[in-house]
Amino acid sequence: MQLRKIKISNLITANNVFLAPLAGYTNAVFREMCFSLGAGLTFTEMVSAKGLCYNSEKTKELLYITEGYSGVKACQIFGAEPNYMRAACESRELAPFDLIDINMGCPVPKIYKNGEGSALLNDFNLAFKIISECKKSGKAISVKFRIGLDDSHICAGEFAKMCEDAGADMICVHGRTRDKIYSGEVNFKQIAAAKAAVKIPVIANGGVFCKADAEKLLKETGADGIAAARGAMYNPWIFAEICGKPAGNKKALVGWQIEKTKELYGERFACVFMRKMLGFYLKGTHGAAESRERLFKCGTTDELVQLLNELPL
């Protein structure tokens, strides 16, 4: 695919291949890892605006930035109250971030029932107020949303135009409806409709698990760039593949990820998190089931590092 930089307000990304926000996965170490492999922009896990305003320590942990990360710093927030959303954008905790992304696409029932995430597709006026209030913070603002709630309520083009009119500097469109969660075909036509409706950059999201997927998504939608989510979770080297960069020594990089995660988040978190990540990385490898069985018996990061040398990565 054709790589190019994306201008978001006064920000310039390294390229147009992004790491999408992933709750529970896109922590500071994983973001640095993906950036080093070629991702042009990475986002934090989604952060509660209210949690920031009430000084939640767990919320603040989601905002760590490693010293080795040199790209545009982007944070995703969620919420349904414009005043809290703006206050979060103006908070001390988000001061280090250049770009604030507003989550208007999360399909999880807990988020949806609170009127947050994809529930905002139901209320254009409220979504407009949230975006315009966040824009008053002076930050560059992007919005990530889905093409609609279900096949009877598609609104990609209209919602995209509303985002632009409210002041958004970029949008990222997940090409599935809320009811599909993460399954089903990506609707290229609706992402294309969003692209046709606005002049700001449009990033296409959904179904990117290899370079061919990225190229097809870009070609079929006419979007300015793509964002990988689950594809990166299973295979962060996808960024090197798409960008034509050497993947390097995979085991050495995973070893670095284990040690850096331990350093930043502690032994217990690092062991549990990296067991899970290594389980993802093993997908499609020879004897993956047996390797996972051995993997989940590891009780320390030292044991993980020792096993890593024997895994078929």
PDB file of C-alpha atoms in Angstrom:
ATOM      1  CA  MET A   1       0.000   0.000   0.000  1.00  0.00           C
ATOM      2  CA  GLN A   2       1.053   3.601  -0.500  1.00  0.00           C
ATOM      3  CA  LEU A   3       2.508   4.992   2.701  1.00  0.00           C
ATOM      4  CA  ARG A   4       2.097   8.676   3.426  1.00  0.00           C
ATOM      5  CA  LYS A   5       2.022  11.024   6.355  1.00  0.00           C
ATOM      6  CA  ILE A   6      -1.311  12.213   7.741  1.00  0.00           C
ATOM      7  CA  LYS A   7      -1.880  15.806   8.859  1.00  0.00           C
ATOM      8  CA  ILE A   8      -4.207  16.011  11.876  1.00  0.00           C
ATOM      9  CA  SER A   9      -4.677  19.679  12.757  1.00  0.00           C
ATOM     10  CA  ASN A  10      -1.077  20.795  13.339  1.00  0.00           C
ATOM     11  CA  LEU A  11       0.229  17.244  13.871  1.00  0.00           C
ATOM     12  CA  ILE A  12       2.002  15.072  11.323  1.00  0.00           C
ATOM     13  CA  THR A  13       2.047  11.287  11.711  1.00  0.00           C
ATOM     14  CA  ALA A  14       4.951   9.098  10.627  1.00  0.00           C
ATOM     15  CA  ASN A  15       2.707   7.271   8.148  1.00  0.00           C
ATOM     16  CA  ASN A  16      -0.908   6.211   7.576  1.00  0.00           C
ATOM     17  CA  VAL A  17      -0.772   2.768   9.226  1.00  0.00           C
ATOM     18  CA  PHE A  18      -2.123   3.107  12.766  1.00  0.00           C
ATOM     19  CA  LEU A  19      -2.539   0.962  15.869  1.00  0.00           C
ATOM     20  CA  ALA A  20      -6.162   1.303  16.985  1.00  0.00           C
ATOM     21  CA  PRO A  21      -7.055   1.555  20.687  1.00  0.00           C
ATOM     22  CA  LEU A  22      -7.575  -1.854  22.299  1.00  0.00           C
ATOM     23  CA  ALA A  23      -8.975  -2.014  25.825  1.00  0.00           C
ATOM     24  CA  GLY A  24      -6.721  -4.194  27.927  1.00  0.00           C
ATOM     25  CA  TYR A  25      -3.910  -4.359  25.375  1.00  0.00           C
ATOM     26  CA  THR A  26      -2.518  -1.074  24.034  1.00  0.00           C
ATOM     27  CA  ASN A  27      -0.484  -0.236  27.118  1.00  0.00           C
ATOM     28  CA  ALA A  28       2.618   1.947  26.938  1.00  0.00           C
ATOM     29  CA  VAL A  29       5.048  -0.902  26.215  1.00  0.00           C
ATOM     30  CA  PHE A  30       2.897  -2.461  23.478  1.00  0.00           C
ATOM     31  CA  ARG A  31       2.483   0.974  21.863  1.00  0.00           C
ATOM     32  CA  GLU A  32       6.236   1.533  21.788  1.00  0.00           C
ATOM     33  CA  MET A  33       6.713  -1.958  20.363  1.00  0.00           C
ATOM     34  CA  CYS A  34       4.233  -1.356  17.530  1.00  0.00           C
ATOM     35  CA  PHE A  35       5.708   2.083  16.812  1.00  0.00           C
ATOM     36  CA  SER A  36       9.184   0.563  16.528  1.00  0.00           C
ATOM     37  CA  LEU A  37       7.804  -1.961  14.033  1.00  0.00           C
ATOM     38  CA  GLY A  38       6.384   0.789  11.810  1.00  0.00           C
ATOM     39  CA  ALA A  39       3.024   1.993  13.186  1.00  0.00           C
ATOM     40  CA  GLY A  40       2.635   5.655  12.290  1.00  0.00           C
ATOM     41  CA  LEU A  41       0.333   6.446  15.223  1.00  0.00           C
ATOM     42  CA  THR A  42      -0.727   4.513  18.314  1.00  0.00           C
ATOM     43  CA  PHE A  43      -3.526   5.114  20.823  1.00  0.00           C
ATOM     44  CA  THR A  44      -3.862   4.345  24.518  1.00  0.00           C
ATOM     45  CA  GLU A  45      -6.559   2.033  25.777  1.00  0.00           C
ATOM     46  CA  MET A  46      -9.842   3.880  26.182  1.00  0.00           C
ATOM     47  CA  VAL A  47      -9.781   6.024  29.314  1.00  0.00           C
ATOM     48  CA  SER A  48     -12.811   7.127  31.325  1.00  0.00           C
ATOM     49  CA  ALA A  49     -13.218  10.922  31.294  1.00  0.00           C
ATOM     50  CA  LYS A  50     -14.962  10.741  34.667  1.00  0.00           C
ATOM     51  CA  GLY A  51     -12.213   8.525  36.032  1.00  0.00           C
ATOM     52  CA  LEU A  52      -9.688  11.214  35.108  1.00  0.00           C
ATOM     53  CA  CYS A  53     -11.783  13.939  36.695  1.00  0.00           C
ATOM     54  CA  TYR A  54     -12.068  11.926  39.923  1.00  0.00           C
ATOM     55  CA  ASN A  55      -8.328  11.133  40.035  1.00  0.00           C
ATOM     56  CA  SER A  56      -8.702   7.371  39.635  1.00  0.00           C
ATOM     57  CA  GLU A  57      -5.259   5.788  40.013  1.00  0.00           C
ATOM     58  CA  LYS A  58      -6.179   2.856  37.770  1.00  0.00           C
ATOM     59  CA  THR A  59      -7.250   5.305  35.101  1.00  0.00           C
ATOM     60  CA  LYS A  60      -3.948   7.176  35.349  1.00  0.00           C
ATOM     61  CA  GLU A  61      -2.001   3.931  34.854  1.00  0.00           C
ATOM     62  CA  LEU A  62      -3.472   3.705  31.362  1.00  0.00           C
ATOM     63  CA  LEU A  63      -1.699   6.953  30.488  1.00  0.00           C
ATOM     64  CA  TYR A  64       1.918   5.896  30.944  1.00  0.00           C
ATOM     65  CA  ILE A  65       4.234   6.856  28.089  1.00  0.00           C
ATOM     66  CA  THR A  66       7.596   5.118  27.740  1.00  0.00           C
ATOM     67  CA  GLU A  67      10.739   7.177  27.249  1.00  0.00           C
ATOM     68  CA  GLY A  68      11.408   5.309  24.026  1.00  0.00           C
ATOM     69  CA  TYR A  69       8.160   6.363  22.328  1.00  0.00           C
ATOM     70  CA  SER A  70       8.867   9.252  19.968  1.00  0.00           C
ATOM     71  CA  GLY A  71       5.688   9.448  17.894  1.00  0.00           C
ATOM     72  CA  VAL A  72       2.581  11.615  18.141  1.00  0.00           C
ATOM     73  CA  LYS A  73       1.067  10.904  21.550  1.00  0.00           C
ATOM     74  CA  ALA A  74      -2.601   9.973  21.284  1.00  0.00           C
ATOM     75  CA  CYS A  75      -5.086   9.127  24.037  1.00  0.00           C
ATOM     76  CA  GLN A  76      -8.607   7.776  23.620  1.00  0.00           C
ATOM     77  CA  ILE A  77     -11.270   8.852  26.100  1.00  0.00           C
ATOM     78  CA  PHE A  78     -14.896   7.845  26.549  1.00  0.00           C
ATOM     79  CA  GLY A  79     -17.914   9.371  28.248  1.00  0.00           C
ATOM     80  CA  ALA A  80     -21.303  10.895  27.552  1.00  0.00           C
ATOM     81  CA  GLU A  81     -21.176  14.196  29.448  1.00  0.00           C
ATOM     82  CA  PRO A  82     -19.658  17.103  27.500  1.00  0.00           C
ATOM     83  CA  ASN A  83     -18.407  18.933  30.606  1.00  0.00           C
ATOM     84  CA  TYR A  84     -16.501  15.906  31.903  1.00  0.00           C
ATOM     85  CA  MET A  85     -15.107  15.196  28.451  1.00  0.00           C
ATOM     86  CA  ARG A  86     -13.753  18.730  28.088  1.00  0.00           C
ATOM     87  CA  ALA A  87     -12.403  18.696  31.648  1.00  0.00           C
ATOM     88  CA  ALA A  88     -10.562  15.465  30.875  1.00  0.00           C
ATOM     89  CA  CYS A  89      -9.016  17.016  27.747  1.00  0.00           C
ATOM     90  CA  GLU A  90      -7.842  19.973  29.840  1.00  0.00           C
ATOM     91  CA  SER A  91      -6.585  17.840  32.724  1.00  0.00           C
ATOM     92  CA  ARG A  92      -2.991  17.656  33.875  1.00  0.00           C
ATOM     93  CA  GLU A  93      -2.970  13.929  33.123  1.00  0.00           C
ATOM     94  CA  LEU A  94      -3.701  14.487  29.418  1.00  0.00           C
ATOM     95  CA  ALA A  95      -1.296  17.409  29.061  1.00  0.00           C
ATOM     96  CA  PRO A  96       1.444  15.168  27.559  1.00  0.00           C
ATOM     97  CA  PHE A  97      -0.887  14.003  24.776  1.00  0.00           C
ATOM     98  CA  ASP A  98      -1.022  15.749  21.393  1.00  0.00           C
ATOM     99  CA  LEU A  99      -4.209  14.135  20.110  1.00  0.00           C
ATOM    100  CA  ILE A 100      -7.388  13.160  21.967  1.00  0.00           C
ATOM    101  CA  ASP A 101      -9.572  10.511  20.330  1.00  0.00           C
ATOM    102  CA  ILE A 102     -13.218  10.255  21.386  1.00  0.00           C
ATOM    103  CA  ASN A 103     -14.673   6.751  21.532  1.00  0.00           C
ATOM    104  CA  MET A 104     -18.066   6.645  19.862  1.00  0.00           C
ATOM    105  CA  GLY A 105     -17.838   3.052  18.709  1.00  0.00           C
ATOM    106  CA  CYS A 106     -17.358   0.699  21.659  1.00  0.00           C
ATOM    107  CA  PRO A 107     -20.084  -1.999  21.384  1.00  0.00           C
ATOM    108  CA  VAL A 108     -19.658  -3.541  24.856  1.00  0.00           C
ATOM    109  CA  PRO A 109     -23.034  -3.672  26.683  1.00  0.00           C
ATOM    110  CA  LYS A 110     -21.684  -2.078  29.875  1.00  0.00           C
ATOM    111  CA  ILE A 111     -20.472   0.975  27.931  1.00  0.00           C
ATOM    112  CA  TYR A 112     -23.500   1.099  25.649  1.00  0.00           C
ATOM    113  CA  LYS A 113     -26.010   0.985  28.534  1.00  0.00           C
ATOM    114  CA  ASN A 114     -24.279   4.006  30.096  1.00  0.00           C
ATOM    115  CA  GLY A 115     -24.974   5.976  26.930  1.00  0.00           C
ATOM    116  CA  GLU A 116     -21.281   5.931  26.008  1.00  0.00           C
ATOM    117  CA  GLY A 117     -19.315   4.490  23.076  1.00  0.00           C
ATOM    118  CA  SER A 118     -21.549   3.396  20.197  1.00  0.00           C
ATOM    119  CA  ALA A 119     -24.667   4.557  22.090  1.00  0.00           C
ATOM    120  CA  LEU A 120     -23.757   8.054  20.909  1.00  0.00           C
ATOM    121  CA  LEU A 121     -24.734   6.985  17.376  1.00  0.00           C
ATOM    122  CA  ASN A 122     -28.282   7.320  18.747  1.00  0.00           C
ATOM    123  CA  ASP A 123     -27.850  10.992  19.629  1.00  0.00           C
ATOM    124  CA  PHE A 124     -26.176  13.233  17.044  1.00  0.00           C
ATOM    125  CA  ASN A 125     -26.842  16.365  19.112  1.00  0.00           C
ATOM    126  CA  LEU A 126     -25.081  15.017  22.196  1.00  0.00           C
ATOM    127  CA  ALA A 127     -22.214  13.656  20.104  1.00  0.00           C
ATOM    128  CA  PHE A 128     -21.852  17.101  18.495  1.00  0.00           C
ATOM    129  CA  LYS A 129     -21.732  18.800  21.918  1.00  0.00           C
ATOM    130  CA  ILE A 130     -19.088  16.363  23.184  1.00  0.00           C
ATOM    131  CA  ILE A 131     -16.828  16.923  20.182  1.00  0.00           C
ATOM    132  CA  SER A 132     -17.224  20.700  20.186  1.00  0.00           C
ATOM    133  CA  GLU A 133     -16.541  20.923  23.939  1.00  0.00           C
ATOM    134  CA  CYS A 134     -13.431  18.751  23.612  1.00  0.00           C
ATOM    135  CA  LYS A 135     -12.252  20.931  20.735  1.00  0.00           C
ATOM    136  CA  LYS A 136     -12.415  23.988  23.017  1.00  0.00           C
ATOM    137  CA  SER A 137      -9.555  22.443  25.012  1.00  0.00           C
ATOM    138  CA  GLY A 138      -7.168  23.412  22.205  1.00  0.00           C
ATOM    139  CA  LYS A 139      -6.177  19.792  21.569  1.00  0.00           C
ATOM    140  CA  ALA A 140      -6.336  18.075  18.194  1.00  0.00           C
ATOM    141  CA  ILE A 141      -9.475  15.905  18.278  1.00  0.00           C
ATOM    142  CA  SER A 142     -10.350  12.711  16.444  1.00  0.00           C
ATOM    143  CA  VAL A 143     -13.418  10.482  16.697  1.00  0.00           C
ATOM    144  CA  LYS A 144     -13.653   6.708  16.287  1.00  0.00           C
ATOM    145  CA  PHE A 145     -17.094   5.345  15.485  1.00  0.00           C
ATOM    146  CA  ARG A 146     -18.974   2.511  13.811  1.00  0.00           C
ATOM    147  CA  ILE A 147     -21.080   2.722  10.663  1.00  0.00           C
ATOM    148  CA  GLY A 148     -24.332   2.332  12.629  1.00  0.00           C
ATOM    149  CA  LEU A 149     -26.130   0.368  15.330  1.00  0.00           C
ATOM    150  CA  ASP A 150     -27.431  -2.366  13.012  1.00  0.00           C
ATOM    151  CA  ASP A 151     -28.202  -2.818   9.331  1.00  0.00           C
ATOM    152  CA  SER A 152     -31.461  -0.898   9.724  1.00  0.00           C
ATOM    153  CA  HIS A 153     -29.718   2.073  11.293  1.00  0.00           C
ATOM    154  CA  ILE A 154     -26.681   2.876   9.112  1.00  0.00           C
ATOM    155  CA  CYS A 155     -25.404   6.427   9.509  1.00  0.00           C
ATOM    156  CA  ALA A 156     -21.714   6.491   8.522  1.00  0.00           C
ATOM    157  CA  GLY A 157     -21.857   9.432   6.102  1.00  0.00           C
ATOM    158  CA  GLU A 158     -24.148  11.570   8.238  1.00  0.00           C
ATOM    159  CA  PHE A 159     -22.228  10.885  11.437  1.00  0.00           C
ATOM    160  CA  ALA A 160     -18.918  11.637   9.727  1.00  0.00           C
ATOM    161  CA  LYS A 161     -20.229  15.013   8.529  1.00  0.00           C
ATOM    162  CA  MET A 162     -21.516  15.805  12.015  1.00  0.00           C
ATOM    163  CA  CYS A 163     -18.065  15.043  13.467  1.00  0.00           C
ATOM    164  CA  GLU A 164     -16.403  17.384  10.993  1.00  0.00           C
ATOM    165  CA  ASP A 165     -18.955  20.143  11.612  1.00  0.00           C
ATOM    166  CA  ALA A 166     -18.394  19.812  15.375  1.00  0.00           C
ATOM    167  CA  GLY A 167     -14.661  20.389  14.924  1.00  0.00           C
ATOM    168  CA  ALA A 168     -13.103  16.926  14.635  1.00  0.00           C
ATOM    169  CA  ASP A 169      -9.693  16.945  12.920  1.00  0.00           C
ATOM    170  CA  MET A 170      -9.825  13.280  11.880  1.00  0.00           C
ATOM    171  CA  ILE A 171     -12.220  10.330  12.037  1.00  0.00           C
ATOM    172  CA  CYS A 172     -11.613   6.593  12.226  1.00  0.00           C
ATOM    173  CA  VAL A 173     -14.470   4.444  10.952  1.00  0.00           C
ATOM    174  CA  HIS A 174     -14.920   0.824  12.019  1.00  0.00           C
ATOM    175  CA  GLY A 175     -16.735  -0.793   9.116  1.00  0.00           C
ATOM    176  CA  ARG A 176     -19.139  -2.882  11.190  1.00  0.00           C
ATOM    177  CA  THR A 177     -22.391  -2.077  12.975  1.00  0.00           C
ATOM    178  CA  ARG A 178     -22.606  -2.181  16.761  1.00  0.00           C
ATOM    179  CA  ASP A 179     -24.590  -5.441  16.818  1.00  0.00           C
ATOM    180  CA  LYS A 180     -21.867  -7.288  14.886  1.00  0.00           C
ATOM    181  CA  ILE A 181     -19.326  -6.605  17.680  1.00  0.00           C
ATOM    182  CA  TYR A 182     -16.110  -7.858  15.966  1.00  0.00           C
ATOM    183  CA  SER A 183     -17.547 -10.476  13.608  1.00  0.00           C
ATOM    184  CA  GLY A 184     -18.936 -10.362  10.103  1.00  0.00           C
ATOM    185  CA  GLU A 185     -17.762  -8.673   6.936  1.00  0.00           C
ATOM    186  CA  VAL A 186     -16.435  -5.132   6.922  1.00  0.00           C
ATOM    187  CA  ASN A 187     -18.730  -2.771   5.002  1.00  0.00           C
ATOM    188  CA  PHE A 188     -16.375  -0.987   2.614  1.00  0.00           C
ATOM    189  CA  LYS A 189     -19.155   1.071   1.013  1.00  0.00           C
ATOM    190  CA  GLN A 190     -20.120   2.728   4.294  1.00  0.00           C
ATOM    191  CA  ILE A 191     -16.525   3.662   5.114  1.00  0.00           C
ATOM    192  CA  ALA A 192     -16.337   5.089   1.584  1.00  0.00           C
ATOM    193  CA  ALA A 193     -19.548   7.039   2.290  1.00  0.00           C
ATOM    194  CA  ALA A 194     -17.927   8.561   5.373  1.00  0.00           C
ATOM    195  CA  LYS A 195     -14.854   9.461   3.313  1.00  0.00           C
ATOM    196  CA  ALA A 196     -17.005  11.121   0.648  1.00  0.00           C
ATOM    197  CA  ALA A 197     -18.884  13.172   3.249  1.00  0.00           C
ATOM    198  CA  VAL A 198     -15.890  15.020   4.751  1.00  0.00           C
ATOM    199  CA  LYS A 199     -12.641  16.795   3.953  1.00  0.00           C
ATOM    200  CA  ILE A 200     -10.759  15.809   7.117  1.00  0.00           C
ATOM    201  CA  PRO A 201      -8.610  12.624   7.110  1.00  0.00           C
ATOM    202  CA  VAL A 202     -10.523   9.350   7.314  1.00  0.00           C
ATOM    203  CA  ILE A 203      -8.937   6.186   8.701  1.00  0.00           C
ATOM    204  CA  ALA A 204     -10.529   2.829   7.859  1.00  0.00           C
ATOM    205  CA  ASN A 205     -10.678   0.140  10.546  1.00  0.00           C
ATOM    206  CA  GLY A 206     -11.771  -3.488  10.568  1.00  0.00           C
ATOM    207  CA  GLY A 207     -10.501  -6.851   9.378  1.00  0.00           C
ATOM    208  CA  VAL A 208      -6.809  -6.026   8.927  1.00  0.00           C
ATOM    209  CA  PHE A 209      -4.779  -9.177   9.649  1.00  0.00           C
ATOM    210  CA  CYS A 210      -2.132  -8.927   6.903  1.00  0.00           C
ATOM    211  CA  LYS A 211      -0.734  -6.555   4.283  1.00  0.00           C
ATOM    212  CA  ALA A 212      -3.250  -7.728   1.667  1.00  0.00           C
ATOM    213  CA  ASP A 213      -6.124  -6.889   4.020  1.00  0.00           C
ATOM    214  CA  ALA A 214      -4.726  -3.390   4.550  1.00  0.00           C
ATOM    215  CA  GLU A 215      -4.308  -2.803   0.827  1.00  0.00           C
ATOM    216  CA  LYS A 216      -7.841  -4.005   0.073  1.00  0.00           C
ATOM    217  CA  LEU A 217      -9.357  -1.875   2.843  1.00  0.00           C
ATOM    218  CA  LEU A 218      -7.594   1.220   1.541  1.00  0.00           C
ATOM    219  CA  LYS A 219      -8.456   0.516  -2.108  1.00  0.00           C
ATOM    220  CA  GLU A 220     -12.125  -0.306  -1.513  1.00  0.00           C
ATOM    221  CA  THR A 221     -12.832   2.650   0.791  1.00  0.00           C
ATOM    222  CA  GLY A 222     -10.619   5.413  -0.589  1.00  0.00           C
ATOM    223  CA  ALA A 223      -9.633   6.187   3.007  1.00  0.00           C
ATOM    224  CA  ASP A 224      -6.485   8.109   3.862  1.00  0.00           C
ATOM    225  CA  GLY A 225      -5.082   5.336   6.043  1.00  0.00           C
ATOM    226  CA  ILE A 226      -5.875   2.175   7.975  1.00  0.00           C
ATOM    227  CA  ALA A 227      -5.902   1.161  11.631  1.00  0.00           C
ATOM    228  CA  ALA A 228      -5.133  -2.375  12.767  1.00  0.00           C
ATOM    229  CA  ALA A 229      -6.696  -3.638  16.005  1.00  0.00           C
ATOM    230  CA  ARG A 230      -7.011  -7.367  16.694  1.00  0.00           C
ATOM    231  CA  GLY A 231      -4.626  -8.077  13.829  1.00  0.00           C
ATOM    232  CA  ALA A 232      -1.923  -6.218  15.744  1.00  0.00           C
ATOM    233  CA  MET A 233      -2.843  -7.908  19.006  1.00  0.00           C
ATOM    234  CA  TYR A 234      -2.146 -11.313  17.454  1.00  0.00           C
ATOM    235  CA  ASN A 235       0.729 -10.126  15.308  1.00  0.00           C
ATOM    236  CA  PRO A 236       2.385  -6.770  16.053  1.00  0.00           C
ATOM    237  CA  TRP A 237       4.841  -7.526  13.234  1.00  0.00           C
ATOM    238  CA  ILE A 238       1.975  -6.716  10.881  1.00  0.00           C
ATOM    239  CA  PHE A 239       3.229  -3.121  10.906  1.00  0.00           C
ATOM    240  CA  ALA A 240       6.650  -4.160   9.615  1.00  0.00           C
ATOM    241  CA  GLU A 241       4.932  -6.264   6.949  1.00  0.00           C
ATOM    242  CA  ILE A 242       2.662  -3.450   5.764  1.00  0.00           C
ATOM    243  CA  CYS A 243       5.384  -0.797   5.908  1.00  0.00           C
ATOM    244  CA  GLY A 244       8.073  -2.942   4.287  1.00  0.00           C
ATOM    245  CA  LYS A 245      10.366  -2.845   7.309  1.00  0.00           C
ATOM    246  CA  PRO A 246      12.527  -5.713   8.610  1.00  0.00           C
ATOM    247  CA  ALA A 247      10.702  -7.496  11.435  1.00  0.00           C
ATOM    248  CA  GLY A 248      13.973  -8.129  13.276  1.00  0.00           C
ATOM    249  CA  ASN A 249      14.477 -10.835  15.879  1.00  0.00           C
ATOM    250  CA  LYS A 250      10.988 -11.637  17.177  1.00  0.00           C
ATOM    251  CA  LYS A 251      12.106 -13.448  20.303  1.00  0.00           C
ATOM    252  CA  ALA A 252      14.434 -10.618  21.262  1.00  0.00           C
ATOM    253  CA  LEU A 253      11.598  -8.111  20.868  1.00  0.00           C
ATOM    254  CA  VAL A 254       9.182 -10.201  22.929  1.00  0.00           C
ATOM    255  CA  GLY A 255      11.896 -10.609  25.564  1.00  0.00           C
ATOM    256  CA  TRP A 256      12.198  -6.826  25.661  1.00  0.00           C
ATOM    257  CA  GLN A 257       8.396  -6.540  25.950  1.00  0.00           C
ATOM    258  CA  ILE A 258       8.369  -8.892  28.940  1.00  0.00           C
ATOM    259  CA  GLU A 259      11.140  -7.035  30.773  1.00  0.00           C
ATOM    260  CA  LYS A 260       9.793  -3.556  29.972  1.00  0.00           C
ATOM    261  CA  THR A 261       6.264  -4.522  31.016  1.00  0.00           C
ATOM    262  CA  LYS A 262       7.633  -5.857  34.295  1.00  0.00           C
ATOM    263  CA  GLU A 263       9.641  -2.679  34.854  1.00  0.00           C
ATOM    264  CA  LEU A 264       6.677  -0.400  34.244  1.00  0.00           C
ATOM    265  CA  TYR A 265       3.738  -2.375  35.633  1.00  0.00           C
ATOM    266  CA  GLY A 266       5.251  -4.878  38.061  1.00  0.00           C
ATOM    267  CA  GLU A 267       5.907  -8.627  38.126  1.00  0.00           C
ATOM    268  CA  ARG A 268       2.342  -9.837  38.674  1.00  0.00           C
ATOM    269  CA  PHE A 269       0.768  -7.793  35.874  1.00  0.00           C
ATOM    270  CA  ALA A 270       3.649  -8.555  33.499  1.00  0.00           C
ATOM    271  CA  CYS A 271       3.382 -12.312  34.041  1.00  0.00           C
ATOM    272  CA  VAL A 272      -0.384 -12.454  33.483  1.00  0.00           C
ATOM    273  CA  PHE A 273      -0.384  -9.990  30.580  1.00  0.00           C
ATOM    274  CA  MET A 274       2.559 -11.538  28.755  1.00  0.00           C
ATOM    275  CA  ARG A 275       1.194 -15.074  29.113  1.00  0.00           C
ATOM    276  CA  LYS A 276      -1.872 -13.786  27.310  1.00  0.00           C
ATOM    277  CA  MET A 277       0.128 -11.936  24.646  1.00  0.00           C
ATOM    278  CA  LEU A 278       2.415 -14.874  23.951  1.00  0.00           C
ATOM    279  CA  GLY A 279      -0.696 -17.006  23.596  1.00  0.00           C
ATOM    280  CA  PHE A 280      -1.851 -14.648  20.852  1.00  0.00           C
ATOM    281  CA  TYR A 281       1.562 -14.566  19.173  1.00  0.00           C
ATOM    282  CA  LEU A 282       1.565 -18.369  18.936  1.00  0.00           C
ATOM    283  CA  LYS A 283      -1.544 -18.434  16.744  1.00  0.00           C
ATOM    284  CA  GLY A 284      -0.858 -20.435  13.615  1.00  0.00           C
ATOM    285  CA  THR A 285       2.491 -21.816  14.781  1.00  0.00           C
ATOM    286  CA  HIS A 286       3.358 -25.503  14.864  1.00  0.00           C
ATOM    287  CA  GLY A 287       2.167 -27.159  18.079  1.00  0.00           C
ATOM    288  CA  ALA A 288       0.464 -23.970  19.291  1.00  0.00           C
ATOM    289  CA  ALA A 289      -1.927 -25.778  21.661  1.00  0.00           C
ATOM    290  CA  GLU A 290       0.915 -27.613  23.405  1.00  0.00           C
ATOM    291  CA  SER A 291       2.969 -24.411  23.591  1.00  0.00           C
ATOM    292  CA  ARG A 292       0.057 -22.536  25.179  1.00  0.00           C
ATOM    293  CA  GLU A 293      -0.399 -25.284  27.743  1.00  0.00           C
ATOM    294  CA  ARG A 294       3.228 -24.898  28.794  1.00  0.00           C
ATOM    295  CA  LEU A 295       2.936 -21.127  28.644  1.00  0.00           C
ATOM    296  CA  PHE A 296       0.048 -20.877  31.092  1.00  0.00           C
ATOM    297  CA  LYS A 297       1.903 -22.954  33.643  1.00  0.00           C
ATOM    298  CA  CYS A 298       4.517 -20.210  33.941  1.00  0.00           C
ATOM    299  CA  GLY A 299       4.219 -18.407  37.270  1.00  0.00           C
ATOM    300  CA  THR A 300       6.951 -15.769  36.841  1.00  0.00           C
ATOM    301  CA  THR A 301       8.363 -13.598  34.089  1.00  0.00           C
ATOM    302  CA  ASP A 302      11.684 -15.437  34.457  1.00  0.00           C
ATOM    303  CA  GLU A 303       9.898 -18.651  33.531  1.00  0.00           C
ATOM    304  CA  LEU A 304       8.303 -16.881  30.570  1.00  0.00           C
ATOM    305  CA  VAL A 305      11.683 -15.686  29.318  1.00  0.00           C
ATOM    306  CA  GLN A 306      13.101 -19.197  29.702  1.00  0.00           C
ATOM    307  CA  LEU A 307      10.188 -20.729  27.771  1.00  0.00           C
ATOM    308  CA  LEU A 308      10.344 -18.022  25.117  1.00  0.00           C
ATOM    309  CA  ASN A 309      13.599 -19.468  23.793  1.00  0.00           C
ATOM    310  CA  GLU A 310      11.824 -22.768  23.114  1.00  0.00           C
ATOM    311  CA  LEU A 311       8.688 -21.366  21.472  1.00  0.00           C
ATOM    312  CA  PRO A 312       8.212 -21.517  17.669  1.00  0.00           C
ATOM    313  CA  LEU A 313       7.908 -17.770  17.050  1.00  0.00           C
TER     314      LEU A 313
END
